[in-house]
mmCIF file with all atom_site columns, C-alpha atoms in Angstrom:
data_model
loop_
_atom_site.group_PDB
_atom_site.id
_atom_site.type_symbol
_atom_site.label_atom_id
_atom_site.label_alt_id
_atom_site.label_comp_id
_atom_site.label_asym_id
_atom_site.label_entity_id
_atom_site.label_seq_id
_atom_site.pdbx_PDB_ins_code
_atom_site.Cartn_x
_atom_site.Cartn_y
_atom_site.Cartn_z
_atom_site.occupancy
_atom_site.B_iso_or_equiv
_atom_site.pdbx_formal_charge
_atom_site.auth_seq_id
_atom_site.auth_comp_id
_atom_site.auth_asym_id
_atom_site.auth_atom_id
_atom_site.pdbx_PDB_model_num
ATOM 1   C CA . MET A 1 1   ? 20.454  3.985   -25.335 1.00 39.00 ? 1   MET A CA 1
ATOM 2   C CA . SER A 1 2   ? 20.661  0.411   -24.507 1.00 49.00 ? 2   SER A CA 1
ATOM 3   C CA . ALA A 1 3   ? 19.876  -1.896  -21.691 1.00 64.00 ? 3   ALA A CA 1
ATOM 4   C CA . LEU A 1 4   ? 21.102  -0.774  -18.161 1.00 69.00 ? 4   LEU A CA 1
ATOM 5   C CA . SER A 1 5   ? 22.390  -2.968  -15.461 1.00 75.00 ? 5   SER A CA 1
ATOM 6   C CA . ILE A 1 6   ? 21.070  -3.464  -12.187 1.00 79.00 ? 6   ILE A CA 1
ATOM 7   C CA . GLU A 1 7   ? 23.737  -2.535  -9.678  1.00 83.00 ? 7   GLU A CA 1
ATOM 8   C CA . ILE A 1 8   ? 23.405  -3.406  -5.949  1.00 89.00 ? 8   ILE A CA 1
ATOM 9   C CA . ALA A 1 9   ? 25.845  -3.704  -2.975  1.00 91.00 ? 9   ALA A CA 1
ATOM 10  C CA . PRO A 1 10  ? 27.461  -7.110  -2.576  1.00 92.00 ? 10  PRO A CA 1
ATOM 11  C CA . GLU A 1 11  ? 25.841  -7.520  0.813   1.00 95.00 ? 11  GLU A CA 1
ATOM 12  C CA . THR A 1 12  ? 22.452  -6.788  -0.538  1.00 95.00 ? 12  THR A CA 1
ATOM 13  C CA . ALA A 1 13  ? 23.028  -9.304  -3.536  1.00 94.00 ? 13  ALA A CA 1
ATOM 14  C CA . GLU A 1 14  ? 24.020  -11.984 -1.018  1.00 95.00 ? 14  GLU A CA 1
ATOM 15  C CA . LYS A 1 15  ? 20.740  -11.407 0.957   1.00 96.00 ? 15  LYS A CA 1
ATOM 16  C CA . ALA A 1 16  ? 18.804  -11.435 -2.175  1.00 96.00 ? 16  ALA A CA 1
ATOM 17  C CA . ARG A 1 17  ? 20.443  -14.691 -3.510  1.00 96.00 ? 17  ARG A CA 1
ATOM 18  C CA . ALA A 1 18  ? 19.864  -16.452 -0.188  1.00 96.00 ? 18  ALA A CA 1
ATOM 19  C CA . ALA A 1 19  ? 15.999  -15.376 -0.164  1.00 96.00 ? 19  ALA A CA 1
ATOM 20  C CA . LEU A 1 20  ? 15.767  -16.290 -3.761  1.00 96.00 ? 20  LEU A CA 1
ATOM 21  C CA . ALA A 1 21  ? 17.210  -19.683 -3.121  1.00 95.00 ? 21  ALA A CA 1
ATOM 22  C CA . GLU A 1 22  ? 14.474  -20.518 -0.740  1.00 95.00 ? 22  GLU A CA 1
ATOM 23  C CA . LYS A 1 23  ? 11.821  -20.044 -3.154  1.00 92.00 ? 23  LYS A CA 1
ATOM 24  C CA . PRO A 1 24  ? 13.254  -19.398 -6.713  1.00 92.00 ? 24  PRO A CA 1
ATOM 25  C CA . ASP A 1 25  ? 9.953   -19.380 -8.469  1.00 92.00 ? 25  ASP A CA 1
ATOM 26  C CA . GLY A 1 26  ? 7.963   -17.653 -6.021  1.00 93.00 ? 26  GLY A CA 1
ATOM 27  C CA . VAL A 1 27  ? 6.413   -14.058 -5.783  1.00 95.00 ? 27  VAL A CA 1
ATOM 28  C CA . VAL A 1 28  ? 9.286   -11.537 -6.107  1.00 96.00 ? 28  VAL A CA 1
ATOM 29  C CA . GLU A 1 29  ? 7.700   -9.391  -3.542  1.00 96.00 ? 29  GLU A CA 1
ATOM 30  C CA . ALA A 1 30  ? 7.412   -12.092 -0.938  1.00 95.00 ? 30  ALA A CA 1
ATOM 31  C CA . ILE A 1 31  ? 11.023  -13.251 -1.717  1.00 96.00 ? 31  ILE A CA 1
ATOM 32  C CA . ALA A 1 32  ? 12.308  -9.595  -1.157  1.00 97.00 ? 32  ALA A CA 1
ATOM 33  C CA . ALA A 1 33  ? 10.325  -9.306  1.948   1.00 96.00 ? 33  ALA A CA 1
ATOM 34  C CA . ASN A 1 34  ? 11.650  -12.428 3.333   1.00 95.00 ? 34  ASN A CA 1
ATOM 35  C CA . GLY A 1 35  ? 15.219  -11.290 2.539   1.00 96.00 ? 35  GLY A CA 1
ATOM 36  C CA . GLY A 1 36  ? 14.802  -7.730  3.842   1.00 97.00 ? 36  GLY A CA 1
ATOM 37  C CA . VAL A 1 37  ? 15.575  -6.337  0.267   1.00 97.00 ? 37  VAL A CA 1
ATOM 38  C CA . THR A 1 38  ? 13.586  -4.709  -2.441  1.00 96.00 ? 38  THR A CA 1
ATOM 39  C CA . PRO A 1 39  ? 12.064  -6.473  -5.511  1.00 97.00 ? 39  PRO A CA 1
ATOM 40  C CA . LEU A 1 40  ? 14.470  -4.938  -7.768  1.00 96.00 ? 40  LEU A CA 1
ATOM 41  C CA . ASP A 1 41  ? 17.268  -6.420  -5.534  1.00 96.00 ? 41  ASP A CA 1
ATOM 42  C CA . VAL A 1 42  ? 15.890  -9.653  -6.246  1.00 96.00 ? 42  VAL A CA 1
ATOM 43  C CA . LEU A 1 43  ? 15.501  -9.090  -9.952  1.00 96.00 ? 43  LEU A CA 1
ATOM 44  C CA . ALA A 1 44  ? 19.238  -8.065  -10.025 1.00 94.00 ? 44  ALA A CA 1
ATOM 45  C CA . VAL A 1 45  ? 20.256  -11.372 -8.946  1.00 95.00 ? 45  VAL A CA 1
ATOM 46  C CA . LEU A 1 46  ? 18.232  -13.502 -11.405 1.00 94.00 ? 46  LEU A CA 1
ATOM 47  C CA . PRO A 1 47  ? 20.149  -15.362 -13.909 1.00 93.00 ? 47  PRO A CA 1
ATOM 48  C CA . GLU A 1 48  ? 21.525  -13.333 -16.788 1.00 90.00 ? 48  GLU A CA 1
ATOM 49  C CA . GLY A 1 49  ? 18.779  -12.235 -19.189 1.00 91.00 ? 49  GLY A CA 1
ATOM 50  C CA . ALA A 1 50  ? 15.884  -12.953 -16.944 1.00 95.00 ? 50  ALA A CA 1
ATOM 51  C CA . ALA A 1 51  ? 15.574  -9.217  -15.961 1.00 95.00 ? 51  ALA A CA 1
ATOM 52  C CA . VAL A 1 52  ? 16.366  -6.782  -18.694 1.00 95.00 ? 52  VAL A CA 1
ATOM 53  C CA . ILE A 1 53  ? 16.170  -3.106  -17.401 1.00 95.00 ? 53  ILE A CA 1
ATOM 54  C CA . VAL A 1 54  ? 15.768  -0.099  -19.742 1.00 96.00 ? 54  VAL A CA 1
ATOM 55  C CA . PRO A 1 55  ? 15.415  3.564   -18.900 1.00 95.00 ? 55  PRO A CA 1
ATOM 56  C CA . ALA A 1 56  ? 12.143  5.247   -17.910 1.00 96.00 ? 56  ALA A CA 1
ATOM 57  C CA . SER A 1 57  ? 12.550  7.563   -20.660 1.00 95.00 ? 57  SER A CA 1
ATOM 58  C CA . ARG A 1 58  ? 11.101  4.709   -22.846 1.00 96.00 ? 58  ARG A CA 1
ATOM 59  C CA . PHE A 1 59  ? 7.770   4.689   -20.858 1.00 96.00 ? 59  PHE A CA 1
ATOM 60  C CA . GLU A 1 60  ? 5.538   6.076   -23.579 1.00 95.00 ? 60  GLU A CA 1
ATOM 61  C CA . ASP A 1 61  ? 7.138   3.940   -26.314 1.00 96.00 ? 61  ASP A CA 1
ATOM 62  C CA . ILE A 1 62  ? 6.641   0.758   -24.337 1.00 97.00 ? 62  ILE A CA 1
ATOM 63  C CA . TRP A 1 63  ? 3.172   1.674   -23.258 1.00 97.00 ? 63  TRP A CA 1
ATOM 64  C CA . ALA A 1 64  ? 2.138   2.313   -26.730 1.00 96.00 ? 64  ALA A CA 1
ATOM 65  C CA . ARG A 1 65  ? 3.714   -0.912  -27.999 1.00 96.00 ? 65  ARG A CA 1
ATOM 66  C CA . LEU A 1 66  ? 1.848   -2.826  -24.968 1.00 97.00 ? 66  LEU A CA 1
ATOM 67  C CA . GLY A 1 67  ? -1.445  -1.334  -26.082 1.00 95.00 ? 67  GLY A CA 1
ATOM 68  C CA . ALA A 1 68  ? -1.115  -3.418  -29.323 1.00 95.00 ? 68  ALA A CA 1
ATOM 69  C CA . TRP A 1 69  ? -1.095  -6.633  -27.353 1.00 96.00 ? 69  TRP A CA 1
ATOM 70  C CA . GLY A 1 70  ? -4.860  -7.050  -26.792 1.00 95.00 ? 70  GLY A CA 1
ATOM 71  C CA . ASP A 1 71  ? -5.932  -7.950  -23.398 1.00 96.00 ? 71  ASP A CA 1
ATOM 72  C CA . VAL A 1 72  ? -3.044  -8.347  -20.947 1.00 97.00 ? 72  VAL A CA 1
ATOM 73  C CA . LEU A 1 73  ? -2.903  -8.951  -17.216 1.00 96.00 ? 73  LEU A CA 1
ATOM 74  C CA . MET A 1 74  ? -2.018  -5.907  -15.345 1.00 97.00 ? 74  MET A CA 1
ATOM 75  C CA . ILE A 1 75  ? -1.052  -6.310  -11.574 1.00 97.00 ? 75  ILE A CA 1
ATOM 76  C CA . VAL A 1 76  ? -0.633  -3.730  -8.718  1.00 96.00 ? 76  VAL A CA 1
ATOM 77  C CA . HIS A 1 77  ? 1.091   -5.413  -5.839  1.00 94.00 ? 77  HIS A CA 1
ATOM 78  C CA . THR A 1 78  ? 1.287   -3.511  -2.782  1.00 91.00 ? 78  THR A CA 1
ATOM 79  C CA . GLU A 1 79  ? 1.673   -4.604  1.026   1.00 89.00 ? 79  GLU A CA 1
ATOM 80  C CA . ASP A 1 80  ? -1.937  -4.489  1.316   1.00 93.00 ? 80  ASP A CA 1
ATOM 81  C CA . ILE A 1 81  ? -3.427  -5.764  -2.089  1.00 93.00 ? 81  ILE A CA 1
ATOM 82  C CA . VAL A 1 82  ? -2.454  -7.713  -5.290  1.00 94.00 ? 82  VAL A CA 1
ATOM 83  C CA . LEU A 1 83  ? -4.973  -6.157  -7.736  1.00 95.00 ? 83  LEU A CA 1
ATOM 84  C CA . GLU A 1 84  ? -5.268  -8.083  -11.053 1.00 95.00 ? 84  GLU A CA 1
ATOM 85  C CA . VAL A 1 85  ? -7.045  -6.594  -14.071 1.00 96.00 ? 85  VAL A CA 1
ATOM 86  C CA . GLU A 1 86  ? -7.413  -8.090  -17.533 1.00 96.00 ? 86  GLU A CA 1
ATOM 87  C CA . GLY A 1 87  ? -7.940  -5.800  -20.340 1.00 96.00 ? 87  GLY A CA 1
ATOM 88  C CA . ALA A 1 88  ? -6.503  -3.794  -23.379 1.00 96.00 ? 88  ALA A CA 1
ATOM 89  C CA . LEU A 1 89  ? -3.976  -0.806  -22.265 1.00 96.00 ? 89  LEU A CA 1
ATOM 90  C CA . PRO A 1 90  ? -5.841  2.204   -23.579 1.00 95.00 ? 90  PRO A CA 1
ATOM 91  C CA . ALA A 1 91  ? -3.706  4.944   -25.063 1.00 94.00 ? 91  ALA A CA 1
ATOM 92  C CA . GLY A 1 92  ? -2.447  7.560   -22.625 1.00 92.00 ? 92  GLY A CA 1
ATOM 93  C CA . SER A 1 93  ? -1.614  11.072  -22.561 1.00 92.00 ? 93  SER A CA 1
ATOM 94  C CA . GLU A 1 94  ? 0.098   13.564  -20.054 1.00 92.00 ? 94  GLU A CA 1
ATOM 95  C CA . GLY A 1 95  ? -1.945  16.087  -18.350 1.00 92.00 ? 95  GLY A CA 1
ATOM 96  C CA . HIS A 1 96  ? -1.883  17.909  -15.042 1.00 91.00 ? 96  HIS A CA 1
ATOM 97  C CA . GLY A 1 97  ? 1.271   16.014  -13.887 1.00 89.00 ? 97  GLY A CA 1
ATOM 98  C CA . TRP A 1 98  ? -0.120  12.432  -14.516 1.00 95.00 ? 98  TRP A CA 1
ATOM 99  C CA . PHE A 1 99  ? -0.127  9.956   -17.487 1.00 96.00 ? 99  PHE A CA 1
ATOM 100 C CA . ASN A 1 100 ? -3.791  9.480   -17.923 1.00 95.00 ? 100 ASN A CA 1
ATOM 101 C CA . ILE A 1 101 ? -5.305  6.337   -19.314 1.00 94.00 ? 101 ILE A CA 1
ATOM 102 C CA . HIS A 1 102 ? -9.025  6.038   -20.252 1.00 90.00 ? 102 HIS A CA 1
ATOM 103 C CA . GLY A 1 103 ? -10.755 4.170   -22.852 1.00 87.00 ? 103 GLY A CA 1
ATOM 104 C CA . ASP A 1 104 ? -13.096 1.104   -23.541 1.00 89.00 ? 104 ASP A CA 1
ATOM 105 C CA . SER A 1 105 ? -11.261 -1.077  -21.119 1.00 93.00 ? 105 SER A CA 1
ATOM 106 C CA . PRO A 1 106 ? -11.446 -2.202  -17.283 1.00 94.00 ? 106 PRO A CA 1
ATOM 107 C CA . ILE A 1 107 ? -7.799  -0.565  -17.143 1.00 95.00 ? 107 ILE A CA 1
ATOM 108 C CA . GLY A 1 108 ? -7.993  3.068   -16.574 1.00 93.00 ? 108 GLY A CA 1
ATOM 109 C CA . GLY A 1 109 ? -6.701  5.765   -14.143 1.00 94.00 ? 109 GLY A CA 1
ATOM 110 C CA . HIS A 1 110 ? -3.797  7.930   -13.593 1.00 96.00 ? 110 HIS A CA 1
ATOM 111 C CA . ILE A 1 111 ? -0.080  7.091   -13.382 1.00 96.00 ? 111 ILE A CA 1
ATOM 112 C CA . ARG A 1 112 ? 2.545   9.213   -11.720 1.00 96.00 ? 112 ARG A CA 1
ATOM 113 C CA . LYS A 1 113 ? 4.885   8.607   -14.652 1.00 96.00 ? 113 LYS A CA 1
ATOM 114 C CA . ASP A 1 114 ? 7.620   10.914  -13.191 1.00 95.00 ? 114 ASP A CA 1
ATOM 115 C CA . ARG A 1 115 ? 8.086   8.425   -10.386 1.00 96.00 ? 115 ARG A CA 1
ATOM 116 C CA . CYS A 1 116 ? 8.939   5.812   -12.905 1.00 97.00 ? 116 CYS A CA 1
ATOM 117 C CA . VAL A 1 117 ? 12.964  5.316   -12.795 1.00 96.00 ? 117 VAL A CA 1
ATOM 118 C CA . SER A 1 118 ? 13.285  2.159   -14.821 1.00 96.00 ? 118 SER A CA 1
ATOM 119 C CA . ILE A 1 119 ? 11.465  -0.531  -16.736 1.00 97.00 ? 119 ILE A CA 1
ATOM 120 C CA . VAL A 1 120 ? 12.324  -4.021  -16.425 1.00 97.00 ? 120 VAL A CA 1
ATOM 121 C CA . PHE A 1 121 ? 11.426  -6.992  -18.701 1.00 98.00 ? 121 PHE A CA 1
ATOM 122 C CA . VAL A 1 122 ? 11.070  -10.045 -16.608 1.00 98.00 ? 122 VAL A CA 1
ATOM 123 C CA . ASP A 1 123 ? 11.396  -13.562 -17.947 1.00 97.00 ? 123 ASP A CA 1
ATOM 124 C CA . ARG A 1 124 ? 11.354  -16.185 -15.231 1.00 97.00 ? 124 ARG A CA 1
ATOM 125 C CA . GLY A 1 125 ? 9.898   -19.202 -13.700 1.00 92.00 ? 125 GLY A CA 1
ATOM 126 C CA . PHE A 1 126 ? 6.764   -18.755 -11.501 1.00 94.00 ? 126 PHE A CA 1
ATOM 127 C CA . HIS A 1 127 ? 5.275   -21.743 -9.732  1.00 90.00 ? 127 HIS A CA 1
ATOM 128 C CA . GLY A 1 128 ? 6.652   -24.152 -12.391 1.00 91.00 ? 128 GLY A CA 1
ATOM 129 C CA . ARG A 1 129 ? 5.819   -22.117 -15.410 1.00 94.00 ? 129 ARG A CA 1
ATOM 130 C CA . ARG A 1 130 ? 7.564   -19.626 -17.560 1.00 96.00 ? 130 ARG A CA 1
ATOM 131 C CA . SER A 1 131 ? 6.154   -15.984 -16.860 1.00 97.00 ? 131 SER A CA 1
ATOM 132 C CA . CYS A 1 132 ? 6.915   -12.926 -18.859 1.00 98.00 ? 132 CYS A CA 1
ATOM 133 C CA . SER A 1 133 ? 6.188   -9.436  -17.699 1.00 98.00 ? 133 SER A CA 1
ATOM 134 C CA . VAL A 1 134 ? 7.134   -5.865  -17.862 1.00 98.00 ? 134 VAL A CA 1
ATOM 135 C CA . TRP A 1 135 ? 7.561   -3.905  -14.513 1.00 98.00 ? 135 TRP A CA 1
ATOM 136 C CA . PHE A 1 136 ? 7.455   -0.143  -14.251 1.00 98.00 ? 136 PHE A CA 1
ATOM 137 C CA . MET A 1 137 ? 9.845   0.545   -11.195 1.00 97.00 ? 137 MET A CA 1
ATOM 138 C CA . ASN A 1 138 ? 9.875   3.473   -8.789  1.00 97.00 ? 138 ASN A CA 1
ATOM 139 C CA . SER A 1 139 ? 12.874  4.803   -6.953  1.00 95.00 ? 139 SER A CA 1
ATOM 140 C CA . GLU A 1 140 ? 12.269  2.544   -3.901  1.00 96.00 ? 140 GLU A CA 1
ATOM 141 C CA . GLY A 1 141 ? 12.877  -0.523  -5.917  1.00 96.00 ? 141 GLY A CA 1
ATOM 142 C CA . LYS A 1 142 ? 9.390   -1.600  -6.080  1.00 97.00 ? 142 LYS A CA 1
ATOM 143 C CA . ALA A 1 143 ? 7.014   -2.007  -9.120  1.00 97.00 ? 143 ALA A CA 1
ATOM 144 C CA . MET A 1 144 ? 4.470   0.643   -9.649  1.00 97.00 ? 144 MET A CA 1
ATOM 145 C CA . PHE A 1 145 ? 2.629   -1.809  -11.688 1.00 98.00 ? 145 PHE A CA 1
ATOM 146 C CA . LYS A 1 146 ? 3.252   -4.804  -13.964 1.00 98.00 ? 146 LYS A CA 1
ATOM 147 C CA . VAL A 1 147 ? 1.949   -6.055  -17.285 1.00 98.00 ? 147 VAL A CA 1
ATOM 148 C CA . PHE A 1 148 ? 2.059   -9.701  -17.850 1.00 98.00 ? 148 PHE A CA 1
ATOM 149 C CA . VAL A 1 149 ? 1.789   -11.823 -21.030 1.00 98.00 ? 149 VAL A CA 1
ATOM 150 C CA . ARG A 1 150 ? -1.570  -13.713 -20.569 1.00 97.00 ? 150 ARG A CA 1
ATOM 151 C CA . ARG A 1 151 ? -2.138  -17.472 -20.560 1.00 96.00 ? 151 ARG A CA 1
ATOM 152 C CA . ASP A 1 152 ? -4.630  -19.458 -22.495 1.00 96.00 ? 152 ASP A CA 1
ATOM 153 C CA . ALA A 1 153 ? -7.142  -22.005 -21.166 1.00 95.00 ? 153 ALA A CA 1
ATOM 154 C CA . GLU A 1 154 ? -4.308  -24.675 -20.930 1.00 95.00 ? 154 GLU A CA 1
ATOM 155 C CA . ARG A 1 155 ? -2.320  -22.061 -18.733 1.00 94.00 ? 155 ARG A CA 1
ATOM 156 C CA . ASN A 1 156 ? 0.328   -21.533 -21.513 1.00 96.00 ? 156 ASN A CA 1
ATOM 157 C CA . LEU A 1 157 ? 1.605   -18.168 -22.425 1.00 97.00 ? 157 LEU A CA 1
ATOM 158 C CA . ILE A 1 158 ? -0.345  -16.732 -25.408 1.00 97.00 ? 158 ILE A CA 1
ATOM 159 C CA . ALA A 1 159 ? 2.113   -17.225 -28.328 1.00 97.00 ? 159 ALA A CA 1
ATOM 160 C CA . GLY A 1 160 ? 1.253   -14.040 -30.132 1.00 96.00 ? 160 GLY A CA 1
ATOM 161 C CA . GLN A 1 161 ? 1.744   -11.995 -26.952 1.00 97.00 ? 161 GLN A CA 1
ATOM 162 C CA . LEU A 1 162 ? 4.973   -13.939 -26.066 1.00 97.00 ? 162 LEU A CA 1
ATOM 163 C CA . GLU A 1 163 ? 6.317   -13.019 -29.364 1.00 98.00 ? 163 GLU A CA 1
ATOM 164 C CA . GLN A 1 164 ? 5.369   -9.240  -28.989 1.00 97.00 ? 164 GLN A CA 1
ATOM 165 C CA . PHE A 1 165 ? 7.110   -9.352  -25.441 1.00 98.00 ? 165 PHE A CA 1
ATOM 166 C CA . GLU A 1 166 ? 10.292  -10.867 -26.857 1.00 97.00 ? 166 GLU A CA 1
ATOM 167 C CA . SER A 1 167 ? 10.318  -8.360  -29.787 1.00 97.00 ? 167 SER A CA 1
ATOM 168 C CA . LEU A 1 168 ? 9.700   -5.349  -27.453 1.00 97.00 ? 168 LEU A CA 1
ATOM 169 C CA . ARG A 1 169 ? 12.446  -6.471  -25.021 1.00 97.00 ? 169 ARG A CA 1
ATOM 170 C CA . SER A 1 170 ? 14.858  -6.874  -27.699 1.00 95.00 ? 170 SER A CA 1
ATOM 171 C CA . ASP A 1 171 ? 14.028  -3.458  -29.445 1.00 95.00 ? 171 ASP A CA 1
ATOM 172 C CA . MET A 1 172 ? 14.199  -1.733  -26.052 1.00 95.00 ? 172 MET A CA 1
ATOM 173 C CA . ALA A 1 173 ? 17.373  -3.293  -24.942 1.00 91.00 ? 173 ALA A CA 1
ATOM 174 C CA . SER A 1 174 ? 19.234  -2.452  -28.207 1.00 89.00 ? 174 SER A CA 1
ATOM 175 C CA . ALA A 1 175 ? 17.574  1.076   -28.728 1.00 79.00 ? 175 ALA A CA 1
#
């Protein structure tokens, strides 16, 4: 199983490209809303290699590898809130229809894993800096949540996490 392609209709791609051109390093959700498209549509028109999509069947493998990164930045972005939490991703297990995460971390709860249809490794500019993240996508073309490579005190991506991101992306794209 290798990386998938993000396919969208030509007219949707045109709208997404136009919205992206207005603010190429802005918040993907805001770009999508301005263009009347989904965040996945915006990711689809990023330059080649900036968004690598893999099947949701890799969820547990990816989650386990992310858990070895140490403290990450997890973001849940809805129309009503952008919730940012730093912490290590605890191990998860399935039960009662949920992927349950509990441990010694501020990150915990229950994920409707069955709603995840794909996972996207995103490597793009954000407000003038490189940003690397893993997006767990639902069937509406929106991120259920995102896990970001953290930054150090100088606002640079933490080198060890960046290496792990690049390794995980490569491994999942060629698996």
